Coordinates of C-alpha atoms and ligand atoms in Angstrom, one line a residue:
M130 CA -49.0 5.0 263.6
K131 CA -52.2 5.3 265.7
K132 CA -54.1 6.9 262.9
N133 CA -53.3 3.8 260.7
N134 CA -54.5 1.1 263.6
L135 CA -57.6 3.3 263.6
L136 CA -58.1 2.9 260.1
V137 CA -57.5 -0.7 259.8
A138 CA -60.2 -1.2 263.0
S139 CA -62.9 0.8 261.3
L140 CA -62.2 -1.4 258.3
L141 CA -62.3 -4.2 260.1
A142 CA -65.5 -3.0 261.9
A143 CA -67.0 -2.4 258.6
S144 CA -66.4 -5.8 257.3
L145 CA -67.6 -7.4 260.4
L146 CA -70.9 -5.7 260.5
W147 CA -71.3 -6.6 256.8
A148 CA -70.6 -10.4 257.9
C149 CA -73.6 -10.1 260.5
E150 CA -75.9 -8.5 258.2
S151 CA -75.0 -10.9 255.7
K152 CA -75.8 -13.5 258.3
K153 CA -78.8 -11.7 259.3
S154 CA -80.4 -11.6 256.3
E155 CA -79.6 -15.5 255.5
S156 CA -81.3 -16.3 258.6
T157 CA -84.6 -14.6 257.5
Q158 CA -84.5 -17.1 254.5
G159 CA -84.6 -20.2 256.9
T160 CA -83.0 -22.0 259.5
S161 CA -81.7 -25.1 257.3
D162 CA -80.3 -21.9 255.1
S163 CA -78.6 -20.1 257.9
L164 CA -77.1 -23.0 259.7
K165 CA -74.8 -24.3 256.8
V166 CA -71.3 -24.7 257.4
E167 CA -69.2 -22.4 255.2
Q168 CA -65.7 -23.2 253.6
S169 CA -63.4 -20.9 252.4
A170 CA -59.9 -21.2 251.2
F171 CA -57.3 -20.6 254.2
G172 CA -54.2 -20.8 252.5
K173 CA -51.2 -23.2 251.4
V174 CA -49.8 -25.7 253.2
S175 CA -47.8 -27.0 250.8
D176 CA -47.3 -26.9 246.9
S177 CA -49.9 -29.4 246.8
T178 CA -52.0 -29.0 249.7
Q179 CA -54.5 -26.2 250.6
A180 CA -55.5 -25.5 254.2
T181 CA -59.6 -24.7 254.5
L182 CA -61.4 -22.8 257.0
Y183 CA -64.7 -24.1 258.0
T184 CA -67.0 -21.6 259.9
L185 CA -70.1 -23.3 262.2
H186 CA -73.0 -21.1 263.4
N187 CA -75.9 -21.5 265.2
A188 CA -79.5 -19.7 265.9
A189 CA -78.4 -17.8 268.8
G190 CA -75.8 -15.9 266.7
T191 CA -72.3 -18.0 268.1
T192 CA -69.9 -18.4 265.0
V193 CA -66.6 -20.9 265.4
Q194 CA -64.6 -20.9 262.6
I195 CA -62.0 -24.0 262.4
S196 CA -59.3 -24.6 259.8
D197 CA -58.3 -28.3 259.3
F198 CA -54.8 -27.3 259.6
G199 CA -54.0 -28.1 263.4
G200 CA -57.7 -28.3 263.9
T201 CA -57.3 -24.9 265.3
I202 CA -60.2 -22.6 266.5
V203 CA -59.5 -19.3 264.5
S204 CA -62.2 -17.7 265.7
W205 CA -64.9 -18.1 268.3
T206 CA -67.8 -15.4 269.2
A207 CA -69.7 -15.3 272.1
P208 CA -72.6 -12.4 273.5
D209 CA -72.0 -9.8 276.0
K210 CA -74.4 -8.7 278.4
N211 CA -75.7 -6.3 276.0
G212 CA -76.2 -9.1 273.3
K213 CA -72.8 -7.8 271.5
F214 CA -71.1 -10.7 270.1
D215 CA -66.9 -10.4 270.2
D216 CA -64.3 -13.0 269.3
I217 CA -63.2 -14.0 272.5
T218 CA -60.0 -16.1 271.1
L219 CA -56.1 -15.5 270.3
G220 CA -55.3 -16.4 267.2
C221 CA -53.8 -15.4 263.6
D222 CA -55.5 -13.9 260.2
S223 CA -54.4 -16.2 258.0
L224 CA -52.8 -19.5 257.9
S225 CA -49.0 -18.2 257.4
G226 CA -49.4 -16.5 260.9
Y227 CA -50.2 -20.3 262.4
Q228 CA -47.3 -22.0 260.3
K229 CA -45.1 -19.1 261.7
G230 CA -44.9 -20.9 265.2
V231 CA -47.3 -19.5 267.3
P232 CA -48.0 -20.9 270.9
Y233 CA -50.8 -23.3 270.0
F234 CA -53.3 -20.7 269.8
G235 CA -56.7 -22.7 269.5
A236 CA -54.8 -25.9 268.0
L237 CA -55.4 -29.6 268.9
I238 CA -52.7 -30.9 270.8
G239 CA -51.5 -34.3 270.4
R240 CA -50.4 -37.0 270.8
Y241 CA -49.3 -36.4 274.3
G242 CA -50.4 -32.7 275.4
N243 CA -48.2 -31.2 278.0
R244 CA -44.9 -32.2 279.2
I245 CA -43.1 -35.1 279.5
A246 CA -39.6 -35.3 281.3
K247 CA -36.6 -35.2 279.4
G248 CA -38.2 -36.4 276.4
Q249 CA -37.8 -40.2 277.3
F250 CA -40.2 -42.4 278.6
T251 CA -40.3 -46.6 278.9
L252 CA -43.4 -48.7 277.6
D253 CA -43.7 -52.5 277.8
G254 CA -39.7 -52.2 278.6
K255 CA -38.6 -50.2 275.3
A256 CA -37.6 -46.8 275.7
Y257 CA -38.9 -44.1 273.3
S258 CA -36.9 -40.6 272.7
L259 CA -39.2 -37.9 271.9
A260 CA -37.6 -34.4 270.6
K261 CA -36.8 -31.9 273.5
N262 CA -38.7 -29.0 272.4
N263 CA -39.3 -27.4 275.8
G264 CA -36.0 -26.8 277.6
P265 CA -35.0 -30.2 278.6
N266 CA -38.6 -31.8 278.1
A267 CA -40.6 -32.3 275.5
L268 CA -43.8 -30.4 275.3
H269 CA -47.2 -30.6 273.3
G270 CA -46.6 -33.6 270.9
G271 CA -43.0 -32.8 269.5
L272 CA -41.9 -30.8 266.5
K273 CA -44.8 -31.4 264.5
G274 CA -47.4 -32.6 266.9
F275 CA -51.2 -32.4 265.8
D276 CA -51.4 -28.8 265.8
K277 CA -49.0 -28.3 262.8
V278 CA -50.8 -31.2 260.6
L279 CA -53.4 -31.1 258.2
W280 CA -56.2 -33.2 258.9
K281 CA -58.9 -34.4 256.9
A282 CA -62.0 -32.6 257.7
T283 CA -65.7 -33.4 257.2
P284 CA -68.7 -31.1 257.8
I285 CA -71.6 -32.1 259.2
E286 CA -74.4 -29.4 258.9
G287 CA -77.6 -29.0 261.0
E288 CA -79.1 -27.2 263.7
E289 CA -76.0 -28.2 265.9
P290 CA -73.3 -28.4 263.0
S291 CA -69.8 -30.0 263.6
L292 CA -66.5 -30.5 262.0
K293 CA -65.4 -33.8 262.2
L294 CA -61.5 -34.0 261.6
T295 CA -59.7 -37.6 261.3
Y296 CA -55.7 -37.7 261.4
T297 CA -53.2 -41.0 261.6
A298 CA -50.4 -40.5 263.2
K299 CA -47.4 -42.8 261.9
D300 CA -45.6 -45.7 264.4
G301 CA -42.7 -43.7 265.2
E302 CA -44.1 -40.3 264.4
E303 CA -42.3 -37.7 266.7
G304 CA -40.8 -40.9 268.3
Y305 CA -44.4 -42.2 269.7
P306 CA -45.0 -46.0 269.0
G307 CA -48.2 -47.1 267.2
N308 CA -50.0 -46.1 264.4
L309 CA -52.8 -44.0 266.4
S310 CA -56.1 -43.1 264.3
V311 CA -57.7 -39.8 266.0
E312 CA -60.5 -38.7 265.6
V313 CA -62.0 -35.2 266.8
V314 CA -65.5 -34.1 266.7
Y315 CA -66.3 -30.1 267.4
T316 CA -70.3 -29.3 267.6
L317 CA -71.6 -25.8 268.2
Q318 CA -74.6 -26.5 270.4
K319 CA -77.7 -24.5 270.2
D320 CA -77.0 -23.6 274.0
N321 CA -73.5 -21.4 272.8
S322 CA -71.4 -24.5 273.7
L323 CA -68.5 -26.1 272.0
K324 CA -68.4 -29.9 272.4
I325 CA -65.2 -31.2 271.8
D326 CA -65.1 -35.3 271.6
Y327 CA -61.9 -36.9 271.1
K328 CA -61.5 -40.9 270.0
A329 CA -58.4 -42.6 269.4
T330 CA -57.5 -46.2 268.4
T331 CA -53.8 -47.5 268.3
D332 CA -52.2 -50.9 266.2
K333 CA -49.6 -50.9 269.4
A334 CA -49.3 -49.5 272.8
T335 CA -48.8 -45.9 273.0
V336 CA -49.3 -43.2 275.5
V337 CA -52.2 -40.5 274.3
N338 CA -53.1 -37.3 276.1
L339 CA -55.3 -35.1 273.7
T340 CA -56.3 -31.4 274.2
N341 CA -57.3 -28.0 272.8
H342 CA -55.1 -25.0 273.6
A343 CA -57.3 -22.3 273.1
Y344 CA -56.2 -18.8 274.6
F345 CA -59.5 -17.0 275.6
N346 CA -59.6 -13.1 276.8
L347 CA -63.7 -12.8 277.4
K348 CA -63.1 -9.3 277.4
G349 CA -63.3 -9.0 273.6
G350 CA -61.0 -6.5 271.8
F351 CA -57.9 -8.0 272.8
D352 CA -56.6 -4.9 274.4
S353 CA -56.0 -5.9 277.8
D354 CA -54.8 -8.7 279.8
I355 CA -56.8 -11.1 281.9
L356 CA -56.0 -10.4 285.5
D357 CA -59.3 -9.2 286.1
H358 CA -60.9 -12.1 284.8
E359 CA -62.5 -14.3 287.8
V360 CA -61.9 -17.9 288.2
T361 CA -63.0 -20.7 289.7
L362 CA -61.6 -24.8 289.4
N363 CA -63.5 -27.4 291.2
A364 CA -60.3 -28.8 292.2
D365 CA -58.7 -29.1 295.7
K366 CA -55.5 -30.1 294.5
F367 CA -52.7 -29.5 292.2
L368 CA -49.7 -30.6 290.8
P369 CA -46.6 -28.8 292.2
V370 CA -43.8 -28.9 289.5
D371 CA -40.1 -28.5 289.4
A372 CA -38.1 -25.7 287.8
T373 CA -38.5 -26.8 284.4
L374 CA -42.3 -27.3 285.1
I375 CA -42.4 -31.3 285.2
P376 CA -44.6 -32.3 288.0
T377 CA -42.8 -33.6 291.3
G378 CA -45.5 -36.4 291.9
E379 CA -47.2 -34.6 295.3
L380 CA -50.5 -34.1 294.6
K381 CA -51.1 -30.5 296.8
P382 CA -53.9 -29.4 298.8
V383 CA -54.7 -26.0 297.6
A384 CA -55.9 -24.9 300.7
G385 CA -53.7 -22.2 301.8
T386 CA -51.8 -21.3 298.8
P387 CA -52.6 -19.4 295.7
F388 CA -53.8 -21.8 293.9
D389 CA -56.9 -22.2 295.7
F390 CA -59.6 -21.6 293.3
T391 CA -62.0 -23.6 294.8
K392 CA -64.0 -20.1 295.2
P393 CA -63.8 -17.4 292.6
F394 CA -60.7 -15.6 292.6
K395 CA -59.5 -12.4 290.3
I396 CA -56.6 -14.1 288.5
G397 CA -54.2 -11.2 289.4
A398 CA -55.0 -11.3 293.0
R399 CA -52.1 -13.7 293.8
I400 CA -50.4 -14.4 290.3
N401 CA -47.5 -12.3 291.7
D402 CA -47.1 -13.6 294.9
A403 CA -42.9 -13.7 294.9
K404 CA -43.2 -16.0 298.4
D405 CA -44.7 -18.9 296.3
E406 CA -42.0 -21.1 294.8
Q407 CA -45.0 -22.5 292.5
I408 CA -45.8 -19.1 291.3
K409 CA -41.8 -18.8 290.8
F410 CA -41.7 -21.7 289.0
G411 CA -44.8 -21.1 286.6
L412 CA -44.4 -17.4 286.3
G413 CA -47.6 -17.1 287.2
Y414 CA -50.5 -19.9 286.5
D415 CA -48.9 -22.6 284.7
H416 CA -50.1 -25.7 286.6
C417 CA -52.3 -28.5 286.2
W418 CA -55.1 -29.2 288.5
V419 CA -56.4 -32.3 290.0
L420 CA -60.2 -32.3 289.9
T421 CA -62.3 -33.2 292.9
D422 CA -64.3 -35.4 290.9
S423 CA -62.6 -38.0 289.4
T424 CA -65.1 -39.9 288.0
K425 CA -65.2 -40.1 284.1
N426 CA -69.0 -38.0 284.4
L427 CA -69.0 -34.8 282.1
K428 CA -68.8 -32.4 285.0
L429 CA -67.9 -29.1 285.6
A430 CA -64.1 -28.3 285.9
A431 CA -63.8 -24.6 285.4
S432 CA -65.4 -21.1 285.0
V433 CA -64.1 -17.8 284.1
Y434 CA -66.6 -14.6 284.6
E435 CA -65.4 -11.3 283.2
P436 CA -67.1 -8.3 285.3
T437 CA -67.3 -5.6 282.1
S438 CA -68.7 -8.2 279.6
G439 CA -70.5 -9.9 282.0
R440 CA -69.0 -13.1 279.5
V441 CA -69.2 -16.4 282.0
L442 CA -67.4 -19.6 280.3
E443 CA -68.1 -22.8 282.0
V444 CA -65.7 -25.8 281.1
F445 CA -67.2 -29.4 281.7
T446 CA -64.8 -32.8 280.6
T447 CA -64.5 -36.3 281.5
E448 CA -60.8 -35.6 281.9
P449 CA -59.4 -36.2 285.4
A450 CA -57.4 -32.6 285.6
I451 CA -56.9 -29.1 283.9
Q452 CA -54.2 -27.0 282.9
F453 CA -54.8 -23.7 283.6
Y454 CA -51.9 -21.3 282.2
T455 CA -52.4 -17.4 282.0
G456 CA -50.5 -16.6 279.0
N457 CA -47.1 -16.0 281.0
F458 CA -44.8 -16.2 277.7
L459 CA -46.9 -13.9 275.6
D460 CA -44.8 -10.9 275.9
G461 CA -45.9 -8.5 272.9
T462 CA -43.7 -10.1 270.1
I463 CA -47.0 -11.6 268.1
T464 CA -49.2 -9.5 266.4
G465 CA -52.5 -11.4 266.1
K466 CA -56.0 -10.7 264.4
G467 CA -56.9 -7.5 262.9
G468 CA -53.3 -6.1 264.4
K469 CA -53.9 -6.5 267.9
V470 CA -50.5 -7.2 269.8
Y471 CA -50.7 -10.2 272.0
K472 CA -49.0 -8.7 275.4
H473 CA -47.6 -10.4 278.9
R474 CA -51.1 -12.2 279.8
F475 CA -53.4 -11.4 277.2
G476 CA -55.2 -14.9 277.4
L477 CA -55.5 -17.5 279.6
C478 CA -56.3 -21.6 278.4
L479 CA -58.1 -24.1 280.3
E480 CA -56.5 -27.5 278.7
T481 CA -58.6 -30.7 279.9
Q482 CA -56.6 -33.2 280.2
H483 CA -54.6 -36.4 281.7
Y484 CA -51.7 -35.1 284.0
P485 CA -48.0 -34.3 282.8
D486 CA -45.5 -36.5 282.6
S487 CA -47.9 -39.5 283.1
P488 CA -45.9 -42.0 281.2
N489 CA -43.1 -41.6 283.9
Q490 CA -45.1 -41.5 287.0
A491 CA -46.5 -44.9 288.0
K492 CA -48.7 -43.2 290.5
F493 CA -50.7 -40.9 288.1
P494 CA -54.0 -42.1 286.3
S495 CA -52.5 -44.1 283.1
T496 CA -52.5 -42.6 279.9
V497 CA -51.3 -45.8 277.9
L498 CA -53.7 -46.9 275.2
K499 CA -53.5 -50.5 273.9
P500 CA -54.5 -52.3 270.8
G501 CA -58.5 -52.8 271.1
E502 CA -58.9 -50.1 273.4
T503 CA -60.9 -47.0 272.5
Y504 CA -59.4 -43.5 273.8
E505 CA -62.2 -41.5 274.4
T506 CA -62.8 -38.2 276.3
T507 CA -65.4 -35.1 275.7
T508 CA -65.1 -31.4 276.6
V509 CA -67.5 -28.4 276.4
Y510 CA -66.6 -25.1 276.7
K511 CA -70.1 -23.1 277.3
F512 CA -70.7 -19.5 277.1
S513 CA -73.4 -17.5 279.0
V514 CA -73.7 -13.8 280.7
K515 CA -74.0 -12.6 284.1
K516 CA -76.2 -9.1 284.1
Ligands
BGC638 C1 -47.8 -24.8 278.6 C2 -46.9 -23.5 278.9 C3 -46.9 -23.2 277.4 C4 -48.2 -22.8 276.6 C5 -47.5 -22.6 275.4 C6 -49.0 -24.6 277.8 O1 -49.9 -25.6 277.8 O2 -48.3 -25.1 280.1 O3 -46.1 -23.7 279.4 O4 -45.9 -22.1 277.4 O5 -48.9 -24.2 276.8 O6 -46.6 -23.6 274.5

């Protein structure tokens, strides 16, 4: 078994090396050639539809692969302190892996990211009922959310290549009101950041909360958990939850709790604090932090530092909150890219968003979108190194 793994690993390493070398030879031919958005077949979605994998790369050597299936970030490389590039996001080698129902690896989430209590809400006096796909609650847009649909993709080449994805969710789709036209643009920037611009309009009042569900492991290699990653969250409050992970409505100061990441803390330092009820409910961290800066400016929400690789990830957003999830439900039953098994807490998510269950909580910032309005948010994930 081990020998087989070794063989697979060396074949993979060889193919990666080959890919890097072929890219190098392209880049010597001139920048415009090397910065093309490449396309390859990713698998069959149905008898008549195929998914495509788009590869964006920048002059600094970063590569991001995105599929039109779920708008999913399939791979994302970032350099370590020695300039070695590794894939730092969990995912699957092929479309069929994603179709089997993995927990939203790298996907676009909508129409409503995070939970809505009991899959119900009332808008303009009308009650709406959603599928309960997470215990008693609705999670991440339903049974076939934006992570499981085929988006229309338009690659835009250039020094900062982009992939524009559009999708129109029908009135009543997954129980939500209104035809919702969504546009998401991923742009790989020169400074090794990936910008995600989200836009949506509707023809009937609805609720919207879009995000991306990338799982990061900055060490590279997917051989260990994320407990030694050091996290800072620019948030002085968080949203305590009930046992089903629905916010109680309280905005609780983080000071003096295991939820205080206003200064860098190793994830593992307090994640198993058995005395903390919120840690127990989340089985670790699976909560929404309220950003101290509540403006709609693009501001630094979170940063993560992984000491062995020296990689730093900074998350900037126009959103008011961020869900920090530490892969507590990963349990070793999913085999991901390159045959790597994703064990307990092998990835962390930083999902920028509005608060969970806002449609039922009048005191939370509104997630209602009305005809004539445009939903518009931006999030930037930026990689650098600390030596
Ligand atoms: C949720 C987790 C959930 C995960 C994958 C996160 O956004 O907060 O509770 O398990 O997504 O579904």
